[in-house]
Short mmCIF file of C-alpha atoms in Angstrom, two decimals:
data_model
loop_
_atom_site.label_atom_id
_atom_site.label_comp_id
_atom_site.label_asym_id
_atom_site.label_seq_id
_atom_site.Cartn_x
_atom_site.Cartn_y
_atom_site.Cartn_z
CA MET A 160 16.65 -8.92 29.97
CA ALA A 161 14.75 -5.74 28.54
CA ARG A 162 17.99 -3.65 28.19
CA LEU A 163 19.43 -6.63 26.54
CA LEU A 164 16.63 -7.10 23.93
CA TRP A 165 15.74 -3.22 23.46
CA GLN A 166 15.65 -2.56 19.75
CA ASN A 167 17.18 0.76 18.35
CA PRO A 168 14.63 2.28 15.95
CA ALA A 169 17.26 3.84 13.71
CA ARG A 170 18.08 0.13 12.65
CA VAL A 171 15.11 0.17 10.44
CA GLY A 172 16.15 3.25 8.56
CA PHE A 173 16.12 2.59 4.66
CA GLY A 174 19.65 4.39 4.31
CA VAL A 175 21.25 2.31 7.02
CA ARG A 176 19.65 -1.07 5.59
CA ARG A 177 20.59 0.19 1.79
CA PHE A 178 17.11 -0.14 0.60
CA ARG A 179 15.72 1.93 -2.36
CA LEU A 180 14.57 5.39 -1.56
CA GLY A 181 11.49 6.97 -2.90
CA PRO A 182 8.51 9.14 -2.07
CA ALA A 183 6.93 6.27 0.12
CA ARG A 184 9.95 6.30 2.42
CA GLU A 185 8.46 7.92 5.28
CA ARG A 186 5.39 5.76 5.34
CA LEU A 187 7.22 2.61 5.22
CA GLU A 188 9.85 3.53 7.86
CA GLY A 189 7.12 4.91 9.94
CA ALA A 190 5.62 1.28 9.93
CA GLU A 191 8.77 -0.23 11.09
CA ARG A 192 9.30 2.39 13.64
CA SER A 193 5.77 1.53 14.99
CA PHE A 194 6.81 -1.97 14.93
CA THR A 195 10.03 -1.23 16.91
CA ALA A 196 7.98 0.93 19.37
CA GLY A 197 5.42 -2.07 19.84
CA PHE A 198 8.50 -4.39 20.59
CA ASN A 199 9.99 -1.99 22.96
CA ALA A 200 6.67 -1.12 24.89
CA VAL A 201 6.15 -4.73 25.79
CA LEU A 202 9.67 -5.08 27.02
CA SER A 203 9.23 -2.08 29.57
CA GLY A 204 5.89 -3.41 30.50
CA GLU A 205 3.93 -0.52 29.06
CA ALA A 206 2.15 -2.25 26.29
CA GLU A 207 -0.76 0.02 26.75
CA ARG A 208 1.40 2.77 24.82
CA ILE A 209 0.56 0.94 21.57
CA ASP A 210 -2.73 2.57 21.84
CA ASP A 211 -1.25 6.07 21.65
CA LEU A 212 0.00 5.56 18.16
CA ARG A 213 -2.06 6.60 15.24
CA GLU A 214 -4.69 3.79 14.42
CA ASP A 215 -3.53 2.99 10.96
CA LEU A 216 0.01 2.12 12.63
CA ARG A 217 -1.27 0.14 15.50
CA GLY A 218 -1.22 -3.08 13.66
CA PHE A 219 2.72 -2.82 13.08
CA ALA A 220 3.12 -2.02 16.67
CA TYR A 221 1.25 -5.20 17.65
CA GLU A 222 3.29 -7.11 15.11
CA GLY A 223 6.29 -5.77 17.29
CA ALA A 224 4.53 -6.76 20.45
CA GLY A 225 3.97 -10.33 19.00
CA MET A 226 7.69 -10.54 18.54
CA ALA A 227 8.41 -9.35 22.05
CA CYS A 228 5.88 -11.69 23.77
CA ALA A 229 7.36 -14.79 21.58
CA THR A 230 10.89 -13.79 22.42
CA LEU A 231 10.16 -13.56 26.24
CA ASP A 232 8.13 -16.72 26.25
CA VAL A 233 10.95 -18.92 24.66
CA LEU A 234 13.73 -17.48 26.58
CA THR A 235 11.63 -17.91 29.98
CA LEU A 236 10.07 -21.24 28.90
CA THR A 237 6.50 -20.05 29.56
CA GLY A 238 5.01 -22.07 26.69
CA GLY A 239 3.66 -19.17 25.01
CA ARG A 240 1.86 -17.70 28.03
CA ARG A 241 2.57 -13.78 26.93
CA LEU A 242 1.75 -14.39 23.34
CA ARG A 243 -1.79 -16.01 24.34
CA GLU A 244 -2.28 -13.29 26.76
CA LEU A 245 -1.71 -10.70 23.90
CA LEU A 246 -4.00 -12.28 21.46
CA SER A 247 -6.86 -12.54 24.04
CA GLY A 248 -6.29 -9.03 25.20
CA PRO A 249 -5.10 -5.98 23.95
CA GLY A 250 -3.95 -7.35 20.51
CA MET A 251 -7.09 -9.42 19.78
CA ARG A 252 -8.07 -7.10 16.81
CA TYR A 253 -4.54 -7.84 15.11
CA PRO A 254 -4.27 -11.83 15.29
CA HIS A 255 -2.64 -11.79 11.70
CA LEU A 256 0.14 -9.14 12.67
CA ILE A 257 0.65 -10.70 15.97
CA HIS A 258 1.48 -14.25 14.41
CA MET A 259 3.60 -12.67 11.85
CA GLY A 260 5.67 -11.07 14.69
CA THR A 261 6.23 -14.22 16.31
CA GLY A 262 7.96 -15.45 13.33
CA ARG A 263 10.22 -12.23 13.46
CA ALA A 264 11.06 -13.58 16.83
CA TYR A 265 12.14 -16.88 15.65
CA ALA A 266 14.39 -15.28 12.88
CA ARG A 267 16.21 -12.84 15.33
CA MET A 268 16.98 -15.94 17.82
CA ARG A 269 17.96 -18.32 14.95
CA LEU A 270 15.33 -20.64 15.81
CA ARG A 271 12.74 -22.68 13.61
CA PRO A 272 9.19 -21.01 13.79
CA MET A 273 6.90 -22.36 16.33
CA TRP A 274 9.56 -23.91 18.78
CA GLY A 275 8.48 -23.64 22.21
CA VAL A 276 5.36 -21.89 22.03
CA ARG A 277 1.74 -23.91 22.21
CA SER A 278 -1.82 -23.10 22.00
CA VAL A 279 -1.89 -20.19 19.53
CA HIS A 280 -4.38 -20.02 16.88
CA PRO A 281 -4.04 -23.46 15.03
CA LEU A 282 -4.14 -21.92 11.46
CA LEU A 283 -2.91 -18.41 12.04
CA ARG A 284 0.21 -19.61 13.59
CA TRP A 285 1.74 -20.61 10.12
CA LEU A 286 1.98 -16.96 9.65
CA ALA A 287 5.21 -17.14 11.80
CA HIS A 288 6.95 -18.37 8.49
CA ASP A 289 5.74 -15.22 6.69
CA GLY A 290 7.41 -13.17 9.58
CA PHE A 291 10.32 -15.22 9.44
CA GLY A 292 10.77 -14.72 5.92
CA PHE A 293 10.18 -10.84 6.12
CA HIS A 294 12.90 -10.49 8.96
CA GLN A 295 15.43 -12.64 7.00
CA GLY A 296 14.93 -10.16 3.93
CA PHE A 297 14.94 -7.18 5.93
CA PHE A 298 18.01 -7.72 8.02
CA SER A 299 19.92 -9.92 5.56
CA ALA A 300 18.92 -8.65 2.24
CA ASP A 301 22.21 -9.37 0.35
CA ARG A 302 21.54 -13.24 1.36
CA THR A 303 17.97 -13.44 0.96
CA VAL A 304 17.25 -11.03 -1.96
CA GLY A 305 20.61 -10.63 -3.65
CA ARG A 306 21.63 -14.29 -3.49
CA GLN A 307 17.96 -15.57 -3.03
CA ARG A 308 18.72 -18.00 -0.14
CA THR A 309 15.90 -19.28 2.02
CA ALA A 310 16.10 -20.84 5.55
CA GLY A 311 17.54 -24.37 5.79
CA LEU A 312 15.17 -27.24 6.73
CA MET A 313 12.06 -26.06 5.18
CA ASP A 314 9.76 -28.10 3.07
CA ARG A 315 7.69 -26.87 0.14
CA THR A 316 4.64 -25.49 2.24
CA ARG A 317 7.06 -23.71 4.90
CA ARG A 318 9.23 -22.23 1.94
CA ALA A 319 5.94 -21.06 0.11
CA ILE A 320 4.69 -19.16 3.19
CA PHE A 321 8.33 -17.87 3.73
CA ASP A 322 8.41 -16.35 0.33
CA GLN A 323 5.10 -14.53 0.87
CA GLY A 324 6.54 -12.90 4.12
CA LEU A 325 9.54 -12.11 1.62
CA GLY A 326 7.33 -10.70 -0.82
CA ARG A 327 5.87 -8.27 1.78
CA MET A 328 9.57 -7.20 2.71
CA LEU A 329 10.37 -6.57 -1.35
CA TRP A 330 7.46 -3.88 -1.05
CA PHE A 331 9.60 -2.13 1.60
CA HIS A 332 13.03 -3.04 -0.17
CA GLU A 333 12.04 -1.19 -3.34
CA CYS A 334 10.16 1.50 -1.65
CA ALA A 335 6.80 0.79 -2.83
CA GLY A 336 8.08 1.41 -6.53
CA ALA A 337 5.82 -0.64 -8.46
CA ASP A 338 8.19 -1.03 -11.58
CA ASP A 339 11.11 -1.95 -9.29
CA VAL A 340 9.09 -4.39 -7.31
CA VAL A 341 8.25 -6.24 -10.84
CA LEU A 342 12.08 -6.25 -11.89
CA ARG A 343 12.79 -7.50 -8.67
CA ILE A 344 10.31 -10.28 -8.93
CA ALA A 345 11.56 -11.24 -12.28
CA GLU A 346 14.87 -11.97 -10.74
CA PHE A 347 13.59 -14.98 -8.86
CA PRO A 348 13.02 -18.47 -10.23
CA ALA A 349 9.30 -18.96 -11.57
CA GLY A 350 8.59 -21.50 -8.88
CA ARG A 351 8.86 -18.71 -6.05
CA ARG A 352 7.22 -15.87 -7.89
CA ALA A 353 3.68 -16.86 -6.99
CA ASP A 354 4.31 -16.59 -3.33
CA LEU A 355 6.38 -13.35 -3.84
CA TRP A 356 3.43 -11.86 -5.70
CA SER A 357 1.16 -12.71 -2.89
CA GLY A 358 3.31 -11.17 -0.53
CA VAL A 359 3.37 -7.90 -2.34
CA GLY A 360 -0.40 -7.81 -2.63
CA LEU A 361 -0.60 -7.87 1.14
CA ALA A 362 1.87 -5.12 1.85
CA ALA A 363 0.73 -2.81 -1.06
CA THR A 364 -2.89 -3.17 0.39
CA TYR A 365 -2.05 -3.23 4.32
CA THR A 366 0.92 -0.62 4.33
CA GLY A 367 0.22 1.52 1.13
CA GLY A 368 2.62 3.83 -0.61
CA ALA A 369 1.51 3.51 -4.31
CA GLY A 370 -1.05 5.48 -6.32
CA ALA A 371 -3.88 3.92 -8.36
CA ALA A 372 -1.70 4.05 -11.51
CA ASP A 373 1.05 2.30 -9.88
CA LEU A 374 -0.94 -0.46 -8.48
CA GLY A 375 -2.49 -0.88 -11.85
CA ARG A 376 0.90 -1.28 -13.48
CA LEU A 377 1.65 -4.07 -10.59
CA ALA A 378 -1.70 -5.89 -11.38
CA SER A 379 -0.80 -5.84 -15.22
CA ALA A 380 2.63 -7.15 -14.55
CA ALA A 381 1.27 -10.13 -12.04
CA ALA A 382 -1.09 -10.83 -14.91
CA GLU A 383 1.59 -11.16 -17.52
CA ASP A 384 3.71 -13.33 -15.13
CA GLY A 385 0.60 -15.58 -14.79
CA PHE A 386 0.13 -14.73 -10.98
CA ARG A 387 -2.68 -12.14 -11.02
CA ALA A 388 -4.62 -14.46 -8.49
CA HIS A 389 -2.03 -14.52 -6.03
CA LEU A 390 -1.70 -10.78 -6.12
CA ALA A 391 -5.47 -10.74 -5.49
CA GLN A 392 -5.18 -13.24 -2.64
CA GLY A 393 -2.44 -11.14 -0.84
CA CYS A 394 -4.72 -7.97 -1.17
CA ALA A 395 -7.71 -10.14 0.33
CA PHE A 396 -5.80 -11.09 3.33
CA ALA A 397 -4.83 -7.47 3.97
CA CYS A 398 -8.50 -6.20 3.66
CA ALA A 399 -9.36 -9.04 6.26
CA SER A 400 -6.71 -8.07 8.51
CA ARG A 401 -7.86 -4.20 8.30
CA LEU A 402 -11.36 -5.00 8.72
CA ILE A 403 -10.79 -7.01 12.02
CA SER A 404 -8.92 -4.18 13.50
CA ALA A 405 -11.79 -1.93 12.61
CA VAL A 406 -9.48 0.43 10.97
CA VAL A 407 -9.32 0.56 7.21
CA PRO A 408 -7.31 3.51 5.84
CA GLU A 409 -7.85 5.11 2.54
CA HIS A 410 -5.07 3.46 0.87
CA THR A 411 -6.57 0.01 1.56
CA VAL A 412 -10.03 1.18 0.22
CA ALA A 413 -8.22 2.40 -3.05
CA ALA A 414 -5.97 -0.49 -3.24
CA ALA A 415 -8.71 -3.29 -3.33
CA PRO A 416 -10.65 -2.57 -6.56
CA VAL A 417 -7.39 -2.37 -8.37
CA LEU A 418 -5.73 -5.59 -7.00
CA CYS A 419 -8.65 -7.59 -6.26
CA GLY A 420 -11.36 -6.11 -8.51
CA ALA A 421 -13.64 -5.75 -5.45
CA GLU A 422 -14.32 -3.45 -2.59
CA VAL A 423 -12.73 -4.31 0.82
CA ASP A 424 -15.75 -5.86 2.45
CA GLU A 425 -16.17 -8.32 -0.55
CA ALA A 426 -12.54 -9.27 -0.76
CA ALA A 427 -12.13 -9.81 2.99
CA GLY A 428 -15.29 -11.98 2.63
CA TRP A 429 -13.41 -14.29 0.39
CA THR A 430 -10.80 -15.34 3.37
CA ASP A 431 -13.73 -16.12 5.48
CA THR A 432 -15.65 -18.27 3.05
CA ALA A 433 -12.49 -20.14 2.23
CA LEU A 434 -11.82 -20.52 6.01
CA VAL A 435 -15.42 -21.87 6.57
CA ALA A 436 -14.81 -24.64 3.94
CA LEU A 437 -11.68 -25.90 5.64
CA GLY A 438 -14.07 -27.17 8.39
CA HIS A 439 -13.26 -26.94 12.32
CA ASN A 440 -10.22 -28.79 12.55
CA ALA A 441 -7.88 -26.60 10.08
CA HIS A 442 -4.46 -26.50 11.55
CA SER A 443 -1.83 -28.00 9.21
CA GLY A 444 0.21 -26.18 6.86
CA ASP A 445 -1.53 -27.97 3.99
CA HIS A 446 -4.85 -26.38 5.46
CA TYR A 447 -3.19 -23.17 5.43
CA GLN A 448 -2.36 -23.46 1.48
CA ALA A 449 -5.79 -24.66 0.91
CA TRP A 450 -7.10 -21.53 2.60
CA ARG A 451 -5.09 -19.35 0.22
CA ALA A 452 -6.06 -21.31 -2.69
CA GLY A 453 -9.68 -20.96 -1.79
CA VAL A 454 -9.23 -17.39 -1.93
CA ARG A 455 -7.78 -17.27 -5.41
CA LYS A 456 -10.49 -19.52 -6.38
CA ALA A 457 -13.11 -16.96 -5.06
CA TRP A 458 -11.35 -14.10 -6.99
CA ALA A 459 -11.29 -16.11 -10.20
CA ARG A 460 -15.00 -17.10 -10.08
CA ARG A 461 -15.57 -13.36 -9.57
CA ASP A 462 -13.34 -12.16 -12.31
CA ARG A 463 -15.07 -14.67 -14.75
CA ASP A 464 -18.30 -13.53 -13.86
CA LEU A 465 -17.67 -10.02 -14.61
#
């Protein structure tokens, strides 16, 4: 099974995928190569090799590990045992990325997200739809970006989270070119752009690849489009993910004040406050959307107070 599922790192090359090329190419391709390394490490039974990677790249590798565990769990009908072991063990500092990785597993197997896997995090499990959207955009860009198609049988909530993942992918598709990302988002219907901006904010902050001037233009464009709060919400999610991992690279520290108007600690705190406000039984897609909305409200309050 490992030989059949093994992923070729060459498949993530931007030239092969016909993505835009630019100065950030090596950084972004490195993130996807790390993802592939994490996936293959789990298949070979050597997940401990992930910790040999550079600290700032391990999150991408654990995203790949999440994809591998979910794939194996579905194929062997274990109900999510490997995924739960990863989340409670070596991947405990990367829960957001691992749940996104599960969505990439479903996309590759052409299954609806969260089928056949039980008892993962009740709220973060919705990030599987984010990972699903990223994967569809990355490997079917002509259909998902060019023709702006989404997966079938998706309600409004699932489609919104799918578009957040697609927004993350656009950061890769346009090679972190702020002006190109803005033009690409403008091609989509207005009803989809809010969630795309959220994904862009997440990727720009977590993955990096753009300087302060480019990030500033991104923030200005989001404001002109009417979705500045959504860009900030994605940035806050990325800040929280980095803080949990205990590895906050310089590009995240630099992006937070530009995209969120706050330092990393404060922006991440918005996500915690919004989560606590949902109560102890937050589990539905509506709860996930309320979590995102709570972060946007926190950003708006701070913005008014300045």
